[in-house]
Amino acid sequence: MTLQLDELAARLRRVEDELAIRRVVLSYGPAADAGLTQRAGALWAENGEYDWDTARPALVGPAAVAAMLEGRGHQSLISEGVAHFAGPPLVEVDGDHATALSYSFVLRRDAEQQRAYVWRLGAAHWEFERVDDSWRIHRRTHRQLDETGAGRELFGEVLGAGFGEGES
Amino acid sequence: MTLQLDELAARLRRVEDELAIRRVVLSYGPAADAGLTQRAGALWAENGEYDWDTARPALVGPAAVAAMLEGRGHQSLISEGVAHFAGPPLVEVDGDHATALSYSFVLRRDAEQQRAYVWRLGAAHWEFERVDDSWRIHRRTHRQLDETGAGRELFGEVLGAGFGEGES
Amino acid sequence: MTLQLDELAARLRRVEDELAIRRVVLSYGPAADAGLTQRAGALWAENGEYDWDTARPALVGPAAVAAMLEGRGHQSLISEGVAHFAGPPLVEVDGDHATALSYSFVLRRDAEQQRAYVWRLGAAHWEFERVDDSWRIHRRTHRQLDETGAGRELFGEVLGAGFGEGES
């Protein structure tokens, strides 16, 4: 019976890990859009990277993410109204590491038209590590689903490397 | 071993509660958009409130929510085609109470352009209570992510009050 | 104590099934948008159907879905940039069968405007069967939330048939 208990506990742990990873993915948007820059940055591990699109080098660590969010670009977005929306993630857990795949859209308010519009249509790949019993972002990569093919390639690389196979 | 069983059961209950809360959040849209007004209203507790934007007092109770959905405004929306879309929620459970945070968008069909557009870009805060073993909405608050800052403040207040801290 | 263990195991299995179904729903988009046509098709059971809108007969089986994705229409979409986005699904499991309900949007890149737009605003009904310990699509039905009322009726039929009742 101890064996059965151990097996159940391991399966439950797997489920709890998936829900915890999901929570990290979904936490970035509301924190960033509320201007809680430290809180959004703290989702990253100390040496964790945020790499989006291809024009710039990746940000490294919580302070760099927070500083980006304190910058003029992001502050202007949130004063107009913006949603850094993460779609529901696909999650794969492997011990103290985990990976997720999601869509990631940025929607902005257009005050004149009294509507919002989809400004960025992205593919997102998230890598996590367990640090002191909590999950932190090791690397988050965004690429646009556009005519450059960058987002399409990102989804293709991750899925092609076996992500999610044999999980359903 | 009984202790271990009890601990596993409590952890599993926590997971089941999170999934049940998620189900309530995700149920409103399809019911409302299908015109199932009683069913959508029944997600609220008897004294539960639906407070959106700032122009009007909150609706109170299932019948008031159903009546709003039977009104001309909502019926016009659904005849054209509309999606009251709730993003994947962040959920926090505390015994017989629970809280969720999500984006909440209203997308409408534009028949002339053969497209849809994002009409409302909202922040949503949900409070739940367990009533007779099922979860009902105690209060649902929506604020727009726009130039008024109302949605940004809602996300900020909830996150600033400790929501979601120490959960991942 | 064995009884309690069995009950816990059954409840955990229910949770794991819900997460597995969710995974199938969320897997289609990234695979299709990356052009991994076989992988997207393999989500269907051998005799599984994909029925969208009303103009055409349903596709039947993995090869037919893959062939559709290899066709000119879909290939053109992914070369411009597209997201076949599934919203977070409502899931109901009944032994070796399961059902899900979700919104399903197709967002496309508009290179000239440097924005994306919502091209299709759909209601989706998914039926699953367990095949060799994994979940496959038995039938996936999409209808537009537009002036025809087709999407509204799909949501209404599924919810009216008792989907999701007594689950929260």
Coordinates of C-alpha atoms in Angstrom, one line a residue:
Chain A
M1 CA 0.0 0.0 0.0
T2 CA 3.0 2.3 0.6
L3 CA 3.9 1.7 -3.0
Q4 CA 0.5 2.8 -4.2
L5 CA 0.6 5.8 -1.9
D6 CA 4.0 6.8 -3.3
E7 CA 2.7 6.4 -6.9
L8 CA -0.3 8.5 -6.2
A9 CA 1.8 11.2 -4.5
A10 CA 4.1 11.3 -7.6
R11 CA 1.2 11.6 -10.0
L12 CA -0.4 14.4 -7.9
R13 CA 2.9 16.2 -7.7
R14 CA 3.0 16.1 -11.6
V15 CA -0.4 17.7 -11.7
E16 CA 0.5 20.3 -9.1
D17 CA 3.6 21.2 -11.0
E18 CA 1.6 21.7 -14.2
L19 CA -0.8 24.0 -12.4
A20 CA 2.1 25.9 -10.9
I21 CA 3.9 26.4 -14.2
R22 CA 0.6 27.6 -15.7
R23 CA 0.4 30.1 -12.9
V24 CA 3.8 31.6 -13.7
V25 CA 2.9 31.9 -17.4
L26 CA -0.4 33.6 -16.6
S27 CA 1.0 35.9 -14.0
Y28 CA 3.2 38.0 -16.2
G29 CA 0.5 39.8 -18.1
P30 CA -1.6 41.2 -15.2
A31 CA 1.6 42.2 -13.2
A32 CA 3.1 43.9 -16.3
D33 CA -0.1 45.6 -17.3
A34 CA -0.7 46.9 -13.8
G35 CA 2.8 48.4 -13.7
L36 CA 4.0 46.0 -11.0
T37 CA 7.4 45.9 -12.5
Q38 CA 9.3 44.2 -9.7
R39 CA 6.7 41.5 -9.3
A40 CA 6.7 40.8 -13.0
G41 CA 10.5 40.6 -13.0
A42 CA 10.6 38.3 -10.1
L43 CA 9.0 35.5 -12.2
W44 CA 12.5 35.1 -13.7
A45 CA 15.4 33.2 -12.2
E46 CA 18.5 35.2 -11.3
N47 CA 20.1 34.3 -14.6
G48 CA 16.8 33.8 -16.5
E49 CA 16.5 35.3 -20.0
Y50 CA 13.7 37.1 -21.8
D51 CA 14.3 37.0 -25.5
W52 CA 11.8 38.5 -27.8
D53 CA 11.8 39.1 -31.5
T54 CA 15.2 39.3 -33.0
A55 CA 16.3 42.9 -32.9
R56 CA 17.8 43.0 -29.5
P57 CA 19.9 40.8 -27.1
A58 CA 17.9 39.0 -24.4
L59 CA 17.3 40.6 -21.1
V60 CA 18.9 38.7 -18.2
G61 CA 17.5 38.5 -14.7
P62 CA 14.6 40.0 -12.7
A63 CA 16.1 43.5 -12.5
A64 CA 16.6 43.8 -16.3
V65 CA 13.0 42.7 -16.9
A66 CA 11.7 45.2 -14.3
A67 CA 13.8 48.0 -15.8
M68 CA 12.4 47.3 -19.3
L69 CA 8.9 47.5 -17.8
E70 CA 9.8 50.8 -16.1
G71 CA 11.0 52.2 -19.4
R72 CA 9.1 54.7 -21.6
G73 CA 7.9 52.2 -24.1
H74 CA 6.0 49.9 -21.7
Q75 CA 4.8 52.9 -19.5
S76 CA 3.3 54.5 -22.6
L77 CA 1.5 51.2 -23.5
I78 CA -0.1 50.9 -20.0
S79 CA -1.2 54.5 -19.9
E80 CA -3.2 53.9 -23.0
G81 CA -4.5 50.5 -22.0
V82 CA -2.8 47.2 -23.0
A83 CA -3.2 43.5 -22.4
H84 CA -0.1 41.3 -22.5
F85 CA -2.2 38.2 -22.9
A86 CA -0.8 34.7 -22.7
G87 CA -3.0 31.9 -24.1
P88 CA -3.5 28.7 -22.1
P89 CA -0.1 27.0 -22.1
L90 CA 0.8 23.5 -23.0
V91 CA 3.1 22.3 -20.2
E92 CA 5.7 19.5 -19.9
V93 CA 7.3 18.8 -16.6
D94 CA 10.6 16.8 -16.3
G95 CA 11.7 16.7 -12.6
D96 CA 13.0 20.1 -11.7
H97 CA 12.7 21.4 -15.3
A98 CA 9.7 22.3 -17.3
T99 CA 8.7 23.7 -20.7
A100 CA 5.6 25.4 -21.9
L101 CA 4.3 26.6 -25.3
S102 CA 1.7 29.2 -25.8
Y103 CA 0.4 31.9 -28.0
S104 CA 1.2 35.4 -26.7
F105 CA -0.8 38.4 -27.9
V106 CA -0.4 42.1 -27.1
L107 CA -3.7 43.9 -27.5
R108 CA -3.8 47.7 -27.3
R109 CA -6.6 50.2 -26.8
D110 CA -7.5 52.5 -29.7
A111 CA -9.2 55.4 -27.9
E112 CA -10.4 57.1 -31.0
Q113 CA -12.1 54.0 -32.4
Q114 CA -13.3 52.9 -28.9
R115 CA -12.0 49.5 -29.7
A116 CA -8.9 47.4 -29.1
Y117 CA -6.6 45.8 -31.6
V118 CA -4.1 43.0 -31.8
W119 CA -0.7 44.7 -32.0
R120 CA 1.5 41.6 -31.6
L121 CA 0.7 38.0 -32.6
G122 CA 3.3 35.8 -31.1
A123 CA 4.5 32.3 -30.4
A124 CA 6.0 31.8 -27.0
H125 CA 8.4 29.1 -25.7
W126 CA 9.0 29.1 -21.9
E127 CA 11.6 27.1 -20.0
F128 CA 11.5 26.8 -16.3
E129 CA 13.6 25.6 -13.4
R130 CA 12.6 24.8 -9.9
V131 CA 14.4 27.1 -7.5
D132 CA 13.8 26.6 -3.7
D133 CA 10.6 24.8 -4.3
S134 CA 9.1 27.4 -6.6
W135 CA 9.2 27.6 -10.4
R136 CA 11.1 30.4 -12.1
I137 CA 11.6 31.3 -15.8
H138 CA 14.9 30.1 -17.1
R139 CA 14.2 31.4 -20.6
R140 CA 11.2 32.9 -22.4
T141 CA 11.4 33.3 -26.1
H142 CA 8.8 35.2 -28.2
R143 CA 8.7 35.3 -32.0
Q144 CA 6.1 36.9 -34.2
L145 CA 3.7 34.9 -36.3
D146 CA 4.3 37.0 -39.3
E147 CA 5.7 37.1 -42.8
T148 CA 9.2 36.5 -41.5
G149 CA 8.3 33.0 -40.4
A150 CA 10.0 33.5 -37.0
G151 CA 7.0 32.4 -34.9
R152 CA 6.2 29.5 -37.1
E153 CA 9.8 28.3 -36.8
L154 CA 9.8 28.6 -33.0
F155 CA 6.7 26.4 -32.7
G156 CA 8.2 24.0 -35.2
E157 CA 11.5 23.6 -33.5
V158 CA 10.0 23.0 -30.1
L159 CA 7.4 20.6 -31.3
G160 CA 9.9 18.9 -33.6
A161 CA 12.2 18.3 -30.7
G162 CA 9.6 16.1 -29.1
F163 CA 7.7 18.5 -26.9
G164 CA 4.4 17.1 -25.8
E165 CA 4.8 13.7 -27.5
G166 CA 3.2 10.8 -25.7
E167 CA 1.7 13.1 -23.1
S168 CA -2.0 12.8 -23.9
Chain B
M1 CA -0.3 6.1 6.6
T2 CA -3.7 7.6 7.4
L3 CA -1.9 10.9 7.9
Q4 CA -0.3 10.6 4.4
L5 CA -3.7 9.7 2.9
D6 CA -5.3 12.7 4.5
E7 CA -2.6 15.0 3.3
L8 CA -2.9 13.6 -0.3
A9 CA -6.7 14.0 -0.1
A10 CA -6.3 17.7 1.0
R11 CA -3.9 18.4 -1.9
L12 CA -6.1 16.7 -4.4
R13 CA -9.1 18.7 -3.1
R14 CA -7.1 21.9 -3.7
V15 CA -6.5 20.9 -7.3
E16 CA -10.2 19.9 -7.8
D17 CA -11.3 23.2 -6.4
E18 CA -9.0 25.1 -8.8
L19 CA -10.4 23.2 -11.7
A20 CA -14.0 23.8 -10.5
I21 CA -13.4 27.6 -10.1
R22 CA -11.9 27.6 -13.6
R23 CA -15.0 25.9 -14.9
V24 CA -17.3 28.7 -13.5
V25 CA -15.1 31.4 -15.0
L26 CA -15.2 29.7 -18.4
S27 CA -18.9 28.9 -18.3
Y28 CA -20.3 32.4 -18.4
G29 CA -19.3 33.2 -22.0
P30 CA -20.7 30.2 -23.9
A31 CA -24.0 30.4 -21.8
A32 CA -24.3 34.2 -22.3
D33 CA -23.4 34.0 -26.0
A34 CA -25.9 31.2 -26.6
G35 CA -28.7 33.2 -25.0
L36 CA -29.0 30.8 -22.1
T37 CA -29.7 33.6 -19.7
Q38 CA -30.9 31.6 -16.7
R39 CA -28.0 29.3 -16.9
A40 CA -25.5 32.2 -17.0
G41 CA -27.3 33.9 -14.1
A42 CA -27.2 30.7 -12.0
L43 CA -23.4 31.0 -11.8
W44 CA -23.9 33.7 -9.2
A45 CA -24.8 33.2 -5.6
E46 CA -28.2 34.5 -4.4
N47 CA -26.6 37.8 -3.2
G48 CA -23.7 37.7 -5.7
E49 CA -22.8 40.8 -7.6
Y50 CA -21.7 41.6 -11.1
D51 CA -20.1 45.0 -11.3
W52 CA -18.7 46.2 -14.6
D53 CA -17.2 49.4 -15.5
T54 CA -18.2 52.4 -13.4
A55 CA -21.3 53.9 -14.9
R56 CA -23.9 51.7 -13.2
P57 CA -24.6 50.0 -9.9
A58 CA -23.7 46.3 -9.6
L59 CA -26.3 43.7 -10.6
V60 CA -27.3 41.5 -7.6
G61 CA -28.3 37.9 -7.9
P62 CA -29.0 35.4 -10.7
A63 CA -32.3 36.9 -11.7
A64 CA -30.8 40.4 -12.3
V65 CA -27.9 38.9 -14.4
A66 CA -30.4 36.9 -16.4
A67 CA -32.6 40.0 -16.9
M68 CA -29.7 42.0 -18.2
L69 CA -28.9 39.2 -20.7
E70 CA -32.5 39.2 -21.8
G71 CA -32.3 42.9 -22.4
R72 CA -32.1 44.6 -25.8
G73 CA -28.3 45.4 -25.6
H74 CA -27.2 41.8 -25.1
Q75 CA -29.8 40.3 -27.4
S76 CA -28.6 42.7 -30.2
L77 CA -25.0 41.6 -29.6
I78 CA -25.7 37.9 -29.9
S79 CA -27.9 38.3 -33.0
E80 CA -24.8 39.8 -34.7
G81 CA -22.4 37.3 -33.2
V82 CA -20.3 38.0 -30.1
A83 CA -17.8 36.2 -27.9
H84 CA -17.7 37.1 -24.2
F85 CA -14.3 35.5 -23.9
A86 CA -12.6 34.9 -20.5
G87 CA -8.9 34.3 -20.6
P88 CA -7.4 31.4 -18.6
P89 CA -7.8 32.5 -14.9
L90 CA -5.3 32.6 -12.1
V91 CA -7.0 30.9 -9.2
E92 CA -6.4 31.1 -5.4
V93 CA -8.4 28.9 -3.1
D94 CA -8.8 29.5 0.6
G95 CA -11.2 27.0 2.2
D96 CA -14.7 27.9 1.1
H97 CA -13.6 31.1 -0.6
A98 CA -11.7 31.6 -3.7
T99 CA -10.5 34.4 -6.0
A100 CA -9.6 34.5 -9.6
L101 CA -8.0 37.1 -11.9
S102 CA -8.3 37.0 -15.7
Y103 CA -8.5 39.1 -18.8
S104 CA -12.0 39.4 -20.2
F105 CA -12.5 40.4 -23.8
V106 CA -15.7 41.0 -25.8
L107 CA -15.2 40.3 -29.5
R108 CA -17.9 41.3 -32.0
R109 CA -18.6 40.3 -35.5
D110 CA -18.3 43.0 -38.2
A111 CA -20.4 41.5 -41.0
E112 CA -19.5 44.1 -43.6
Q113 CA -15.7 43.6 -43.2
Q114 CA -16.2 39.8 -42.7
R115 CA -14.0 40.0 -39.6
A116 CA -14.4 40.3 -35.9
Y117 CA -13.0 43.0 -33.6
V118 CA -12.2 43.5 -30.0
W119 CA -14.8 45.8 -28.6
R120 CA -14.0 45.5 -24.8
L121 CA -10.5 44.9 -23.4
G122 CA -11.1 44.2 -19.7
A123 CA -9.5 43.1 -16.5
A124 CA -11.6 40.8 -14.4
H125 CA -11.6 40.0 -10.7
W126 CA -13.7 37.1 -9.5
E127 CA -14.6 36.2 -5.9
F128 CA -16.3 32.9 -5.1
E129 CA -18.0 31.2 -2.3
R130 CA -18.7 27.5 -1.8
V131 CA -22.5 27.0 -1.6
D132 CA -23.8 23.5 -0.9
D133 CA -20.6 21.9 -2.3
S134 CA -20.6 24.0 -5.5
W135 CA -18.8 27.2 -6.3
R136 CA -20.8 30.3 -7.0
I137 CA -19.8 33.9 -7.9
H138 CA -19.8 36.2 -4.9
R139 CA -18.6 39.2 -6.8
R140 CA -17.3 39.7 -10.3
T141 CA -15.7 43.0 -11.2
H142 CA -14.7 44.2 -14.7
R143 CA -12.8 47.3 -15.5
Q144 CA -11.5 48.4 -18.9
L145 CA -7.8 48.4 -19.8
D146 CA -8.1 51.8 -21.3
E147 CA -7.0 55.4 -20.9
T148 CA -8.9 55.8 -17.6
G149 CA -6.6 53.4 -15.9
A150 CA -9.5 51.5 -14.3
G151 CA -8.4 48.0 -15.4
R152 CA -4.8 48.7 -14.5
E153 CA -5.9 49.7 -11.1
L154 CA -8.0 46.7 -10.6
F155 CA -5.2 44.3 -11.5
G156 CA -2.8 46.4 -9.3
E157 CA -5.1 46.3 -6.2
V158 CA -5.7 42.6 -6.3
L159 CA -2.1 41.7 -6.9
G160 CA -0.9 44.3 -4.4
A161 CA -3.2 42.8 -1.7
G162 CA -1.1 39.6 -2.0
F163 CA -3.1 37.5 -4.5
G164 CA -1.0 34.7 -5.9
E165 CA 2.0 35.3 -3.7
G166 CA 3.9 32.2 -2.7
E167 CA 1.7 29.9 -4.9
S168 CA 4.2 28.8 -7.5
Chain C
M1 CA -7.9 2.2 3.7
T2 CA -7.7 0.4 0.4
L3 CA -11.2 1.9 -0.4
Q4 CA -9.9 5.4 0.3
L5 CA -6.9 4.8 -1.8
D6 CA -9.1 3.6 -4.7
E7 CA -11.3 6.6 -4.3
L8 CA -8.3 9.0 -4.4
A9 CA -6.9 7.2 -7.4
A10 CA -10.2 7.5 -9.3
R11 CA -10.4 11.3 -8.5
L12 CA -6.8 11.8 -9.6
R13 CA -7.5 10.0 -12.8
R14 CA -10.4 12.3 -13.5
V15 CA -8.1 15.3 -13.0
E16 CA -5.4 13.8 -15.2
D17 CA -7.9 13.1 -17.9
E18 CA -9.1 16.7 -17.9
L19 CA -5.5 17.9 -18.3
A20 CA -4.9 15.4 -21.1
I21 CA -8.0 16.5 -23.0
R22 CA -7.0 20.1 -22.5
R23 CA -3.6 19.2 -24.0
V24 CA -5.2 17.8 -27.1
V25 CA -7.4 20.9 -27.6
L26 CA -4.4 23.2 -27.2
S27 CA -2.0 21.2 -29.4
Y28 CA -3.8 21.6 -32.7
G29 CA -3.0 25.3 -33.1
P30 CA 0.7 25.4 -32.7
A31 CA 1.1 22.2 -34.8
A32 CA -1.1 23.6 -37.6
D33 CA 0.5 27.0 -37.5
A34 CA 4.0 25.5 -37.6
G35 CA 3.0 23.5 -40.7
L36 CA 3.5 20.2 -38.8
T37 CA 0.6 18.7 -40.7
Q38 CA 1.0 15.0 -39.8
R39 CA 1.3 15.9 -36.1
A40 CA -1.9 18.0 -36.2
G41 CA -3.8 15.3 -38.1
A42 CA -2.6 12.6 -35.6
L43 CA -4.8 14.3 -32.9
W44 CA -7.8 12.7 -34.6
A45 CA -8.9 9.1 -34.2
E46 CA -8.8 6.9 -37.4
N47 CA -12.5 7.6 -38.1
G48 CA -12.5 11.0 -36.3
E49 CA -14.2 14.0 -38.0
Y50 CA -13.4 17.6 -38.4
D51 CA -16.5 19.5 -39.3
W52 CA -16.3 23.3 -39.7
D53 CA -18.8 25.8 -40.8
T54 CA -21.5 24.4 -43.1
A55 CA -20.3 24.7 -46.6
R56 CA -18.3 21.4 -46.9
P57 CA -18.6 17.8 -45.7
A58 CA -16.6 16.9 -42.6
L59 CA -13.0 15.7 -43.1
V60 CA -12.5 12.1 -41.8
G61 CA -9.3 10.8 -40.3
P62 CA -5.8 12.0 -39.7
A63 CA -4.7 11.9 -43.3
A64 CA -7.6 14.0 -44.5
V65 CA -6.9 16.7 -41.9
A66 CA -3.2 16.6 -42.8
A67 CA -4.0 16.9 -46.5
M68 CA -6.2 19.9 -45.8
L69 CA -3.3 21.6 -43.9
E70 CA -1.0 20.8 -46.8
G71 CA -3.3 22.5 -49.2
R72 CA -2.9 26.0 -50.7
G73 CA -5.4 27.7 -48.4
H74 CA -3.7 26.8 -45.1
Q75 CA -0.2 27.1 -46.5
S76 CA -1.0 30.6 -47.6
L77 CA -2.2 31.5 -44.2
I78 CA 0.9 30.3 -42.4
S79 CA 3.2 32.0 -44.8
E80 CA 1.6 35.4 -43.9
G81 CA 1.4 34.5 -40.2
V82 CA -1.6 33.0 -38.5
A83 CA -2.8 31.8 -35.1
H84 CA -5.4 29.0 -34.8
F85 CA -6.1 29.9 -31.3
A86 CA -8.2 27.7 -29.0
G87 CA -9.5 29.3 -25.8
P88 CA -9.3 27.5 -22.5
P89 CA -11.7 24.6 -22.8
L90 CA -14.5 23.4 -20.6
V91 CA -14.0 19.7 -20.2
E92 CA -16.3 16.9 -19.2
V93 CA -15.0 13.3 -18.8
D94 CA -17.2 10.2 -18.8
G95 CA -15.1 7.1 -18.7
D96 CA -13.5 6.6 -22.1
H97 CA -15.4 9.4 -23.7
A98 CA -15.0 13.1 -23.1
T99 CA -16.4 16.4 -24.4
A100 CA -15.0 19.9 -24.5
L101 CA -16.4 23.3 -25.4
S102 CA -14.2 26.3 -26.3
Y103 CA -14.0 29.5 -28.3
S104 CA -11.8 29.1 -31.4
F105 CA -10.4 32.1 -33.1
V106 CA -8.3 32.5 -36.2
L107 CA -6.1 35.6 -36.1
R108 CA -4.2 36.7 -39.1
R109 CA -1.3 39.1 -39.7
D110 CA -1.9 42.2 -41.7
A111 CA 1.6 43.1 -42.9
E112 CA 0.6 46.5 -44.3
Q113 CA -1.0 47.7 -41.1
Q114 CA 1.6 46.0 -38.9
R115 CA -1.2 44.5 -36.9
A116 CA -3.2 41.3 -36.7
Y117 CA -6.9 40.9 -37.0
V118 CA -9.5 38.4 -35.9
W119 CA -10.6 36.6 -39.1
R120 CA -12.8 33.9 -37.6
L121 CA -14.7 34.0 -34.4
G122 CA -15.9 30.5 -33.7
A123 CA -17.6 28.2 -31.2
A124 CA -16.0 24.8 -31.0
H125 CA -17.4 21.5 -29.7
W126 CA -15.0 18.6 -29.3
E127 CA -15.8 15.0 -28.7
F128 CA -13.0 12.6 -27.6
E129 CA -12.5 8.9 -27.2
R130 CA -9.7 7.1 -25.3
V131 CA -7.7 5.0 -27.8
D132 CA -4.9 2.8 -26.4
D133 CA -4.6 4.9 -23.3
S134 CA -4.4 8.2 -25.2
W135 CA -7.2 10.7 -26.0
R136 CA -8.1 11.3 -29.7
I137 CA -10.6 13.5 -31.4
H138 CA -13.7 11.7 -32.3
R139 CA -15.4 14.8 -33.7
R140 CA -14.6 18.5 -33.7
T141 CA -17.3 20.9 -34.8
H142 CA -16.7 24.6 -35.5
R143 CA -19.4 27.2 -36.2
Q144 CA -19.1 30.9 -36.6
L145 CA -20.4 33.3 -34.0
D146 CA -21.9 35.5 -36.7
E147 CA -25.2 36.8 -38.1
T148 CA -26.2 33.2 -39.2
G149 CA -26.5 32.2 -35.6
A150 CA -24.6 29.0 -36.2
G151 CA -22.1 29.3 -33.4
R152 CA -24.8 30.5 -31.0
E153 CA -26.8 27.4 -31.8
L154 CA -23.8 25.1 -31.3
F155 CA -23.1 26.4 -27.9
G156 CA -26.8 26.3 -27.1
E157 CA -27.3 22.7 -28.2
V158 CA -24.3 21.3 -26.2
L159 CA -25.1 23.3 -23.1
G160 CA -28.8 22.5 -23.4
A161 CA -28.0 18.8 -23.6
G162 CA -26.7 19.0 -20.0
F163 CA -23.0 19.6 -20.7
G164 CA -21.2 20.8 -17.6
E165 CA -24.2 20.6 -15.3
G166 CA -23.4 19.7 -11.7
E167 CA -19.7 19.8 -12.4
S168 CA -18.7 22.8 -10.3

